[in-house]
Amino acid sequence: MGFLALHLLDCGVPLSMVCAAIGLLAAFVLIMLIKQLPTGNERMRQIAAAVQEGAKAYLNRQLITISTVAVVIFILLWNFKDHPSAIGFVIGAFCSLSAGFIGMRVAVITNVRTTQAATNSLIAALRVAFNGGAVTGLLVVGLALLAVSIFYTVASNIIGHDAAVRSLIGLALGASLISVFARLGGGIYTKAADVGADLVGKIEQGFEEDDPRNPATIADNVGDNVGDCAGMAADVFETYAVSLIGAILVAALTLSGYPAAIVYPFVLGGISVLGAICGVLYVNVTKAKPATALMGGVLTSAIVSAILFWPATHYLFPTGVTITGAVRTPTQLYFASLVGLVMTAVVVAITNYYTSMRYAPVQKIARASETGHATNIIAGLAVGQHATALPVGFIGIAILLSFHFAGLYGIAIAVMSMLSMAGIIISLDSFGPITDNAGGIAVMSKLPKEVRTVTDQLDAVGNTMKAVTKGYAIASAGLAALVLFGSYVEELKAHVTRNGEPFVFQFSLTEPKVIIGLFLGGLLPFIFTAFSMDAVGKAAGAVVREVRRQLKAKPGILTGQDTPDYGTCVDIVTKAALREMIVPALLPLVFVVAVAVIKPLGPVVLGGLLVGTIVTGLFVAIAMTSGGGAWDNAKKFIEEGNLGGKGSFAHQAAVTGDTVGDPYKDTAGPAINPMIKVVNIVAILIIPIFF
């Protein structure tokens, strides 16, 4: 046992690099397999090419915008912090962008192949779409694990272990800040196009979903990729990397006498890459129904991880660790890791209940649509707010259990374990926009109705999966932010004592400064989401006006004699997304730096701000994403022929609810996740600068 423990201690980080490389290799194998599949007829290829062109053009322009901001922050870090942190910032930003860009590119070559596979069978289409999503999932965890492990190893050899750990915060900031931009920009783009297309197309003209006569339909399909694929990939890359870095930071600050405590999060991440590959294989061999097959993949991945965590934990900690004066056994550390795996299952199940057509909440919204638009909105808001109770309750239980097993380090391990499931979970998320686009290509290519029936079945499952993964990302973000807050307090303590001063700060609710910070932090998610919702509303209004203008100027569009100008709508939402994402994306930076700079406020108020942001951000994000997903599936429930079906009064009300829910679930709600982390990371980063 001692020899194996020593061997794993020395080889744990390199082993995680090997596992990450295996994950990346598996992703590229899937890409090769997908590219060999047939792409259908000429019309299908033309539509797919238009979507690809629009997505690529948007991301290229987004890259220019984000790079400008990134260069400014890099210069500030280089001059006012330290060079390793600045370099880490660039690496984190580059990898976050890469994960989103590659994931989007694979999604847009998979959609047309999924459509073609749908002409054969439901299972064939399921596997193609899932494998396209699996590329993104494996890329996210592979890139994140590889980036952090390589940077940590190289920096440790050059500048020493302690400096290397502190400079990892720069990498976390790069990943988080880029993720906020990607989430906001992609979310504004996709929902402005979607809402605009629905308001004129479905309500005013009675078009079907993705009707080629709708001038906004290509922009809508492009938006699915830049928002749900690129945005989500950058989001979870950031969450994964930040969770890993947070666990390393907690280990370095609280368990400096145990080198295994730093290696352990890397080992957990490496094991779960192998678990994700097993989950992908399961989905490719099972013949179960789509929802059952996808959930089976998650379960397979979790079981493989849980089995392998046991020996890894016991080999690394053969005699346990001492935390706050108490000895924690390796079994207790293992139980902390299990808490993360169980939390993943719990959050998936709860979010599925509130957003799936099979359960009462969605059907309640659908029935409310029979009495009008207002009652649909009221029911949707209520469902979103109800949906916060169970996740937050279980998050509280997870915090209690993991803290009981191993203190703050136990919470960090639970978070890392939960995020280690990202490979398979993000495969489910990217599956959604691929099937959505596949259905659009089927309609615009005028394929037989049976093909659209297959893609609609997959799209309904995919819509639930997207909501589930957003719930997963937000819940893990809440836990990760708590770890970062603990790191902020420990880093502040270490910084003050390094300067030879006593640590006199009190983060107590009897301290007025803490209450002030809680108010400021509680305000931030509301201001942030207000800017995001405003951005979608303005851009969607511009799309509505453009679609109306085209239909009036060219009446032949309605009869199929004239072709809509799709490019104008694409250009409108591209410019709007890039323009409107700047202010909300920079708000977290402004809040934190302002509190740090104003001397009467300082580190205690900043600590309160961090907690306030975590608490209100968690509730607002869950309510928005769950409510939006429920609104969307309530519309789909009616479109399946229930409560009057398409074109009925209930359907019109459900479309209104869906257009309100769109920016909730795909723009404002999910963007809170990286925003919470940016606030905490910037707070840690500026401690030596301002305090």
XYZ file of C-alpha atoms in Angstrom:
691
model
C 0.000 0.000 0.000
C 2.819 2.393 0.940
C 4.629 1.838 -2.354
C 1.423 2.368 -4.373
C 0.612 5.503 -2.377
C 4.061 6.937 -3.051
C 3.850 5.978 -6.722
C 0.422 7.585 -7.187
C 1.578 10.677 -5.286
C 4.499 11.127 -7.693
C 2.590 10.155 -10.842
C -0.917 11.472 -10.049
C -0.625 14.736 -11.983
C 1.122 13.161 -15.032
C -1.494 10.385 -14.936
C -4.254 13.000 -15.121
C -2.515 14.463 -18.193
C -2.534 11.013 -19.811
C -6.246 10.574 -19.066
C -6.965 14.050 -20.459
C -5.034 13.178 -23.620
C -7.049 9.950 -23.939
C -10.235 12.027 -23.683
C -9.038 14.392 -26.421
C -8.037 11.427 -28.593
C -11.504 9.894 -28.138
C -13.051 13.229 -29.157
C -10.996 13.381 -32.369
C -11.877 9.754 -33.181
C -15.559 10.700 -32.873
C -14.985 13.702 -35.153
C -13.461 11.438 -37.802
C -16.349 8.981 -37.545
C -18.940 11.763 -37.807
C -17.285 13.334 -40.851
C -17.508 10.015 -42.721
C -21.312 9.904 -42.397
C -23.564 10.925 -45.344
C -24.797 14.529 -45.466
C -28.019 14.036 -47.428
C -29.142 15.855 -50.564
C -27.898 19.125 -52.041
C -30.605 21.238 -50.392
C -29.699 19.851 -46.953
C -26.043 20.648 -47.526
C -26.853 24.215 -48.621
C -28.857 24.911 -45.465
C -26.196 23.350 -43.239
C -23.534 25.441 -44.977
C -25.532 28.636 -44.330
C -25.757 27.787 -40.624
C -22.038 26.985 -40.521
C -21.146 30.243 -42.238
C -23.277 32.325 -39.881
C -21.918 30.625 -36.754
C -18.319 30.948 -37.901
C -18.771 34.620 -38.812
C -20.271 35.413 -35.420
C -17.574 33.631 -33.423
C -14.825 35.301 -35.440
C -16.276 38.730 -34.676
C -16.825 37.767 -31.059
C -13.180 36.716 -30.849
C -12.054 40.182 -31.947
C -14.285 41.878 -29.357
C -13.259 39.599 -26.488
C -9.566 39.767 -27.418
C -9.599 43.540 -27.050
C -10.863 43.253 -23.469
C -8.509 40.337 -22.730
C -5.440 42.298 -23.864
C -6.284 45.149 -21.482
C -6.710 42.757 -18.545
C -3.509 40.903 -19.477
C -1.550 44.187 -19.385
C -3.053 45.106 -15.996
C -2.182 41.694 -14.537
C 1.333 41.822 -16.020
C 2.013 45.238 -14.478
C 0.082 45.135 -11.188
C -0.043 41.436 -10.209
C 2.681 39.116 -11.528
C 3.808 37.636 -14.822
C 2.786 33.993 -14.161
C -0.791 35.063 -13.334
C -0.936 37.107 -16.545
C 0.310 34.148 -18.585
C -2.200 31.880 -16.826
C -4.958 34.355 -17.741
C -4.073 34.051 -21.436
C -3.981 30.238 -21.260
C -7.367 30.080 -19.508
C -8.923 32.498 -21.981
C -7.479 30.681 -25.005
C -8.614 27.230 -23.845
C -12.102 28.483 -22.959
C -12.490 30.017 -26.409
C -11.069 26.887 -28.052
C -13.489 24.582 -26.249
C -16.433 26.680 -27.391
C -15.212 27.147 -30.960
C -14.365 23.489 -31.620
C -17.574 22.318 -29.960
C -19.611 24.655 -32.156
C -17.809 23.582 -35.322
C -18.471 19.913 -34.595
C -22.133 20.631 -33.813
C -22.707 22.360 -37.153
C -21.225 19.476 -39.129
C -23.225 16.956 -37.088
C -26.686 18.503 -37.513
C -27.103 17.669 -41.220
C -25.762 14.149 -40.632
C -28.322 13.700 -37.846
C -31.069 14.737 -40.269
C -29.863 12.173 -42.781
C -29.647 9.501 -40.066
C -33.245 10.335 -39.085
C -34.341 9.101 -42.523
C -33.167 5.643 -41.403
C -34.183 5.283 -37.736
C -34.599 7.005 -34.382
C -31.686 5.100 -32.837
C -29.338 6.005 -35.704
C -30.182 9.713 -35.361
C -29.813 9.529 -31.568
C -26.310 8.076 -31.817
C -25.106 10.579 -34.411
C -26.426 13.568 -32.441
C -25.094 12.238 -29.153
C -21.636 11.539 -30.585
C -21.501 15.107 -31.870
C -22.322 16.312 -28.369
C -19.822 13.870 -26.849
C -17.040 15.573 -28.789
C -17.783 18.796 -26.917
C -18.054 16.985 -23.583
C -14.736 15.182 -23.940
C -13.024 18.305 -25.287
C -14.182 20.394 -22.328
C -12.881 18.062 -19.624
C -9.769 17.088 -21.600
C -8.734 20.674 -22.309
C -9.508 21.897 -18.790
C -7.643 19.081 -17.053
C -4.695 19.322 -19.446
C -4.447 23.129 -19.216
C -4.466 23.222 -15.410
C -2.142 20.227 -14.929
C 0.445 21.383 -17.475
C 0.431 24.979 -16.210
C 0.711 23.827 -12.591
C 3.570 21.421 -13.383
C 5.566 23.875 -15.484
C 5.014 26.796 -13.100
C 6.017 24.658 -10.083
C 9.317 23.782 -11.735
C 10.063 27.400 -12.696
C 8.754 29.604 -9.872
C 8.138 27.124 -7.048
C 5.053 25.371 -5.714
C 3.478 28.197 -3.671
C 3.818 30.803 -6.418
C 2.478 28.311 -8.967
C -0.658 27.680 -6.904
C -1.307 31.421 -6.534
C -0.792 32.034 -10.254
C -3.491 29.429 -11.072
C -6.014 32.114 -10.093
C -4.982 33.990 -13.258
C -5.895 30.942 -15.358
C -9.238 30.705 -13.558
C -9.967 34.384 -14.274
C -9.191 33.947 -17.974
C -11.542 30.974 -18.245
C -14.320 32.644 -16.232
C -14.251 36.044 -17.917
C -14.285 34.549 -21.407
C -17.116 32.286 -20.320
C -19.222 35.274 -19.249
C -18.693 36.900 -22.664
C -19.422 33.638 -24.518
C -22.528 32.936 -22.457
C -23.886 36.462 -22.768
C -22.986 37.009 -26.417
C -24.203 33.598 -27.541
C -27.304 33.855 -25.353
C -28.272 37.297 -26.668
C -27.719 36.094 -30.235
C -29.714 32.867 -29.995
C -32.667 34.247 -28.064
C -32.990 37.474 -30.044
C -33.219 35.383 -33.222
C -35.519 32.786 -31.641
C -37.921 35.285 -30.068
C -38.029 37.418 -33.213
C -38.654 34.399 -35.429
C -41.431 33.096 -33.169
C -43.258 36.402 -32.657
C -43.678 37.124 -36.361
C -43.486 33.621 -37.787
C -45.645 31.583 -35.415
C -48.012 34.171 -33.943
C -48.507 36.653 -36.793
C -48.066 34.406 -39.851
C -48.845 30.948 -38.469
C -45.577 29.463 -39.755
C -44.326 26.109 -38.544
C -41.058 25.932 -36.584
C -38.104 26.555 -38.963
C -40.361 27.394 -41.907
C -37.997 28.466 -44.755
C -40.282 31.433 -45.519
C -39.306 33.001 -42.187
C -36.369 35.404 -42.785
C -35.119 34.815 -39.209
C -34.952 31.028 -39.398
C -31.253 30.761 -40.348
C -30.325 33.219 -37.578
C -32.339 31.065 -35.167
C -30.436 27.921 -36.179
C -27.098 29.724 -35.995
C -28.036 30.919 -32.522
C -28.557 27.370 -31.278
C -24.889 26.695 -32.008
C -23.255 29.899 -30.766
C -25.392 29.965 -27.615
C -26.024 26.379 -26.578
C -22.846 24.813 -27.995
C -20.101 27.437 -27.864
C -21.544 29.244 -24.835
C -22.205 26.123 -22.787
C -18.814 24.615 -23.658
C -16.993 27.744 -22.471
C -19.243 27.864 -19.393
C -18.549 24.316 -18.214
C -14.862 24.496 -19.196
C -14.656 27.448 -16.844
C -16.631 25.738 -14.075
C -14.484 22.601 -14.335
C -11.184 24.504 -14.364
C -12.247 26.800 -11.509
C -13.432 23.847 -9.397
C -10.116 22.065 -9.912
C -8.153 25.227 -9.117
C -10.356 25.923 -6.087
C -9.669 22.440 -4.704
C -5.916 22.915 -5.255
C -6.031 26.320 -3.562
C -7.931 24.992 -0.528
C -5.463 22.086 -0.242
C -2.474 24.451 -0.428
C -3.915 26.877 2.128
C -5.348 24.421 4.666
C -3.437 21.135 4.141
C 0.061 22.298 3.222
C 1.607 19.328 5.023
C -0.152 16.815 2.759
C 1.100 16.853 -0.857
C -1.515 14.185 -1.705
C -4.263 16.735 -1.007
C -3.187 18.690 -4.107
C -2.742 15.595 -6.275
C -6.145 14.099 -5.347
C -8.349 16.526 -7.393
C -6.202 15.841 -10.486
C -6.624 12.083 -10.006
C -10.409 12.415 -9.628
C -10.550 14.415 -12.852
C -8.444 11.868 -14.747
C -10.562 8.931 -13.578
C -13.779 10.643 -14.629
C -12.506 11.165 -18.178
C -12.366 7.379 -18.430
C -15.841 7.208 -16.888
C -17.171 9.641 -19.499
C -15.756 7.505 -22.322
C -17.533 4.460 -20.839
C -20.779 6.463 -20.760
C -20.359 7.426 -24.426
C -19.783 3.788 -25.347
C -22.926 2.755 -23.463
C -25.135 5.176 -25.425
C -23.659 3.838 -28.670
C -24.503 0.200 -27.924
C -27.825 0.414 -26.101
C -31.132 0.166 -27.958
C -33.159 1.871 -25.234
C -35.425 4.867 -25.835
C -33.572 8.219 -26.212
C -34.162 9.602 -22.702
C -33.417 6.225 -21.096
C -30.272 5.757 -23.184
C -28.896 9.190 -22.277
C -29.607 8.774 -18.569
C -28.025 5.314 -18.789
C -24.851 6.924 -20.118
C -24.752 9.272 -17.116
C -25.318 6.373 -14.715
C -22.572 4.305 -16.360
C -20.107 7.162 -16.087
C -20.986 7.732 -12.415
C -20.643 4.038 -11.500
C -17.239 3.718 -13.193
C -16.020 6.848 -11.400
C -17.372 5.722 -8.019
C -15.653 2.347 -8.323
C -12.269 3.823 -9.277
C -12.392 6.645 -6.714
C -12.183 4.076 -3.878
C -8.684 2.648 -4.566
C -7.343 6.046 -5.661
C -8.437 7.644 -2.380
C -7.013 4.856 -0.218
C -3.698 4.759 -2.095
C -3.200 8.530 -1.810
C -4.307 8.802 1.830
C -3.366 5.451 3.433
C -3.373 6.976 6.938
C -5.870 9.769 6.315
C -5.331 13.473 6.965
C -5.647 15.759 9.985
C -8.110 18.607 9.398
C -8.768 21.190 12.144
C -7.259 18.863 14.717
C -9.313 15.787 13.781
C -8.063 12.786 11.783
C -10.125 12.117 8.638
C -9.880 8.582 7.303
C -9.514 7.774 3.586
C -13.047 6.350 3.700
C -14.360 9.737 4.870
C -12.559 11.459 1.984
C -14.062 8.886 -0.386
C -17.527 9.630 1.001
C -16.923 13.343 0.301
C -16.224 12.460 -3.340
C -19.381 10.328 -3.450
C -21.413 13.341 -2.278
C -20.473 15.080 -5.537
C -21.530 12.116 -7.677
C -24.827 11.748 -5.823
C -25.488 15.504 -6.111
C -25.107 15.204 -9.880
C -27.819 12.537 -9.975
C -30.056 14.525 -7.622
C -29.804 17.770 -9.608
C -30.397 15.922 -12.899
C -33.514 14.228 -11.466
C -34.953 17.420 -9.942
C -34.396 19.560 -13.042
C -35.818 16.790 -15.227
C -38.972 16.767 -13.068
C -39.543 20.508 -13.439
C -38.788 20.726 -17.172
C -39.895 17.426 -18.762
C -43.243 17.121 -20.535
C -43.931 13.903 -18.635
C -44.401 15.608 -15.263
C -46.907 17.906 -13.569
C -45.067 21.296 -13.631
C -44.854 21.508 -17.431
C -48.387 20.172 -17.882
C -49.610 22.740 -15.362
C -48.212 25.551 -17.530
C -49.765 23.967 -20.628
C -53.209 23.822 -18.985
C -52.836 27.434 -17.821
C -52.384 28.375 -21.498
C -56.029 27.466 -22.156
C -57.160 30.549 -20.238
C -54.781 33.001 -21.867
C -51.324 34.486 -22.248
C -51.262 36.043 -18.774
C -52.131 32.818 -16.950
C -49.393 31.014 -18.895
C -46.850 33.608 -17.752
C -48.059 33.441 -14.149
C -47.832 29.628 -14.110
C -44.359 29.685 -15.652
C -43.047 32.170 -13.116
C -44.482 30.075 -10.301
C -42.892 26.867 -11.592
C -39.495 28.562 -11.867
C -39.706 29.795 -8.284
C -40.934 26.423 -6.985
C -37.982 24.797 -8.765
C -35.477 26.522 -6.465
C -36.515 24.736 -3.275
C -35.329 21.167 -3.837
C -31.958 21.978 -5.491
C -31.023 24.501 -2.805
C -32.142 22.114 -0.065
C -29.968 19.337 -1.434
C -27.049 21.725 -1.935
C -27.337 22.531 1.776
C -27.322 18.811 2.609
C -24.297 18.271 0.352
C -22.418 21.097 2.099
C -23.219 19.655 5.533
C -22.187 16.118 4.600
C -18.978 16.980 2.752
C -17.932 19.431 5.489
C -18.628 16.758 8.090
C -16.401 14.299 6.250
C -13.418 16.583 5.567
C -14.080 20.247 6.363
C -13.670 22.875 3.632
C -11.438 20.446 1.736
C -14.320 17.960 1.738
C -16.577 20.529 0.062
C -13.848 21.175 -2.526
C -13.573 17.432 -3.213
C -17.356 17.090 -3.551
C -17.392 19.961 -6.065
C -14.512 18.455 -8.044
C -16.222 15.073 -8.042
C -19.442 16.666 -9.261
C -17.658 18.578 -12.014
C -15.706 15.500 -13.016
C -19.006 14.278 -14.517
C -18.931 17.187 -16.966
C -17.711 15.012 -19.847
C -20.937 13.020 -20.071
C -23.238 15.825 -18.882
C -22.081 18.265 -21.579
C -22.542 15.527 -24.161
C -26.239 15.670 -23.248
C -26.317 19.463 -23.496
C -24.787 19.686 -26.969
C -27.114 16.900 -28.096
C -29.998 19.401 -27.743
C -28.994 22.084 -30.290
C -27.799 19.406 -32.736
C -31.239 17.765 -32.795
C -32.937 21.178 -32.919
C -30.900 22.119 -35.998
C -31.516 18.690 -37.514
C -35.259 19.309 -37.311
C -34.844 22.727 -38.921
C -32.874 21.240 -41.815
C -35.583 18.574 -42.269
C -38.320 21.227 -42.545
C -36.367 23.614 -44.799
C -35.309 20.731 -47.053
C -38.957 19.572 -47.324
C -38.125 16.041 -46.224
C -40.979 13.623 -45.454
C -43.005 14.309 -42.319
C -41.728 11.070 -40.773
C -38.220 12.560 -40.621
C -39.436 15.605 -38.713
C -41.336 13.289 -36.363
C -38.038 11.572 -35.483
C -36.163 14.848 -35.006
C -39.032 16.282 -32.936
C -38.840 13.317 -30.554
C -35.107 13.872 -30.154
C -35.570 17.645 -29.863
C -38.065 17.263 -26.997
C -35.571 15.050 -25.154
C -32.760 17.451 -26.051
C -34.674 20.419 -24.673
C -35.044 18.660 -21.326
C -31.368 17.669 -21.409
C -30.355 21.307 -21.958
C -32.369 22.371 -18.922
C -30.903 19.510 -16.881
C -27.325 20.446 -17.738
C -27.936 24.105 -16.944
C -29.271 23.063 -13.537
C -26.172 20.919 -13.059
C -23.841 23.778 -14.024
C -25.584 26.240 -11.703
C -25.698 23.881 -8.707
C -22.023 23.027 -9.110
C -21.265 26.738 -9.492
C -22.922 27.442 -6.156
C -20.761 24.829 -4.438
C -17.636 25.946 -6.300
C -18.246 29.578 -5.328
C -18.506 28.546 -1.677
C -15.090 26.909 -1.983
C -13.728 30.075 -3.593
C -15.152 32.181 -0.761
C -13.375 29.922 1.732
C -10.221 30.377 -0.342
C -10.710 34.163 -0.253
C -10.818 34.144 3.549
C -7.796 31.826 3.834
C -5.798 33.790 1.239
C -6.648 37.063 2.979
C -5.497 35.575 6.278
C -2.259 34.298 4.705
C -1.598 37.665 3.019
C -2.077 39.642 6.230
C 0.076 37.320 8.335
C 2.815 37.304 5.656
C 3.044 41.066 6.160
C 3.550 40.528 9.909
C 0.132 41.883 10.921
C -2.524 40.125 13.041
C -5.639 38.870 11.217
C -8.392 41.000 12.761
C -11.128 40.779 10.131
C -14.485 39.445 11.365
C -16.963 38.025 8.833
C -19.843 38.101 11.326
C -23.492 39.008 10.736
C -23.205 41.397 13.703
C -20.679 43.414 11.661
C -22.505 46.155 9.654
C -19.897 46.011 6.889
C -20.767 42.376 6.209
C -24.453 43.290 5.879
C -23.568 46.102 3.455
C -21.574 43.605 1.418
C -24.481 41.133 1.430
C -26.786 43.829 0.050
C -24.327 44.804 -2.678
C -23.675 41.183 -3.611
C -27.388 40.374 -3.580
C -27.996 43.291 -5.950
C -25.436 42.210 -8.557
C -27.318 39.216 -10.071
C -30.448 41.345 -10.482
C -28.614 44.179 -12.254
C -26.706 41.637 -14.332
C -29.836 39.794 -15.494
C -31.659 43.087 -16.128
C -28.997 44.155 -18.632
C -29.094 40.695 -20.230
C -32.887 40.652 -20.607
C -32.901 44.198 -21.977
C -30.328 43.191 -24.576
C -32.442 40.276 -25.816
C -35.581 42.417 -25.904
C -33.960 45.158 -27.979
C -32.335 42.766 -30.421
C -35.508 40.679 -30.774
C -37.478 43.843 -31.521
C -35.053 44.675 -34.337
C -35.506 41.157 -35.769
C -39.305 41.469 -35.622
C -39.207 44.757 -37.518
C -36.873 43.307 -40.159
C -39.017 40.191 -40.706
C -42.149 42.316 -41.039
C -40.345 44.617 -43.483
C -39.252 41.736 -45.703
C -42.686 40.098 -45.747
C -44.274 43.444 -46.677
C -41.657 44.345 -49.302
C -41.708 40.866 -50.884
C -45.185 39.309 -50.587
C -43.927 36.480 -52.782
C -42.006 35.131 -49.775
C -45.289 33.817 -48.343
C -46.067 31.860 -51.516
C -42.516 30.625 -52.036
C -41.931 32.760 -55.154
C -39.391 35.007 -53.433
C -36.469 33.976 -51.201
C -36.061 35.716 -47.830
C -32.882 37.651 -47.103
C -31.610 35.499 -44.224
C -28.297 37.352 -44.029
C -29.815 40.632 -42.800
C -31.333 39.010 -39.713
C -28.040 37.211 -39.037
C -26.214 40.538 -39.239
C -28.707 42.279 -36.926
C -28.375 39.743 -34.115
C -24.598 39.484 -34.555
C -24.092 43.216 -34.077
C -26.595 43.377 -31.229
C -25.011 40.474 -29.345
C -21.491 41.886 -29.598
C -22.620 45.382 -28.624
C -24.896 44.459 -25.730
C -22.694 41.853 -24.006
C -19.934 44.287 -22.957
C -21.592 46.143 -20.053
C -23.079 43.143 -18.176
C -19.900 41.102 -18.691
C -17.776 43.798 -17.047
C -20.199 44.447 -14.152
C -18.649 41.787 -11.843
C -15.200 43.325 -12.308
C -16.516 46.821 -11.639
C -18.363 45.819 -8.455
C -15.408 43.975 -6.919
C -12.761 46.559 -7.776
C -14.995 49.435 -6.641
C -15.523 47.836 -3.225
C -11.799 47.112 -2.885
C -10.754 50.643 -3.902
C -13.178 52.489 -1.588
C -11.256 52.440 1.695
C -14.253 52.592 4.121
C -15.503 49.346 2.549
C -12.484 47.075 2.075
C -12.033 43.305 2.554
C -14.888 42.722 5.018
C -17.510 44.334 2.763
C -16.001 42.430 -0.160
C -16.413 39.151 1.751
C -20.085 39.960 2.316
C -20.453 40.837 -1.370
C -19.150 37.396 -2.356
C -21.675 35.582 -0.171
C -24.548 37.824 -1.268
C -23.768 37.163 -4.918
C -23.621 33.402 -4.348
C -26.950 33.259 -2.504
C -29.130 35.446 -4.714
C -27.327 34.351 -7.876
C -28.069 30.707 -7.134
C -31.798 31.327 -6.611
C -32.209 33.630 -9.607
C -30.282 31.303 -11.933
C -32.224 28.173 -10.951
C -35.580 29.952 -11.192
C -34.772 31.359 -14.629
C -33.356 28.203 -16.208
C -35.991 25.839 -14.813
C -38.872 28.211 -15.548
C -37.638 28.839 -19.084
C -37.218 25.128 -19.792
C -40.703 24.414 -18.456
C -42.232 27.154 -20.653
C -40.508 25.711 -23.715
C -41.698 22.159 -23.109
C -45.221 23.329 -22.252
C -45.348 24.702 -25.794
C -44.028 21.409 -27.180
C -46.578 19.479 -25.077
C -49.386 21.383 -26.804
C -47.729 21.029 -30.229
C -47.881 17.245 -29.809
C -51.664 17.512 -30.092
C -52.655 18.120 -26.477
C -55.096 20.854 -25.392
C -56.007 21.778 -28.967
C -52.621 21.334 -30.615
C -50.860 23.705 -33.008
C -52.713 26.871 -33.969
C -55.088 26.728 -30.989
C -55.598 29.553 -28.520
C -53.654 27.582 -25.916
C -50.791 27.180 -28.398
C -50.608 30.925 -29.028
C -50.420 31.572 -25.280
C -47.733 28.878 -24.924
C -45.666 30.507 -27.677
C -45.814 33.786 -25.731
C -44.633 31.971 -22.611
C -41.829 30.326 -24.559
C -40.619 33.673 -25.914
C -40.489 35.047 -22.356
C -38.745 31.914 -21.125
C -36.150 31.909 -23.907
C -33.909 34.691 -22.509
C -34.576 33.325 -19.016
C -33.163 29.870 -19.735
C -30.586 30.600 -22.426
C -29.234 34.091 -21.720
C -29.650 35.631 -18.275
C -29.994 32.505 -16.095
C -27.005 30.489 -17.340
C -24.732 33.553 -17.510
C -25.096 34.028 -13.734
C -23.079 30.830 -13.302
C -19.717 32.182 -14.591
C -20.535 35.637 -13.239
C -20.570 34.289 -9.660
C -17.135 32.732 -10.184
C -15.681 35.893 -11.758
C -16.653 37.880 -8.647
C -14.949 35.381 -6.324
C -11.842 34.918 -8.480
C -11.257 38.651 -8.934
C -11.629 39.102 -5.169
C -8.878 36.546 -4.521
C -6.705 37.996 -7.268
C -6.756 41.580 -5.989
C -5.927 40.786 -2.335
C -2.191 41.574 -2.691
C -2.940 44.592 -4.894
C -5.417 46.492 -2.688
C -5.123 44.932 0.783
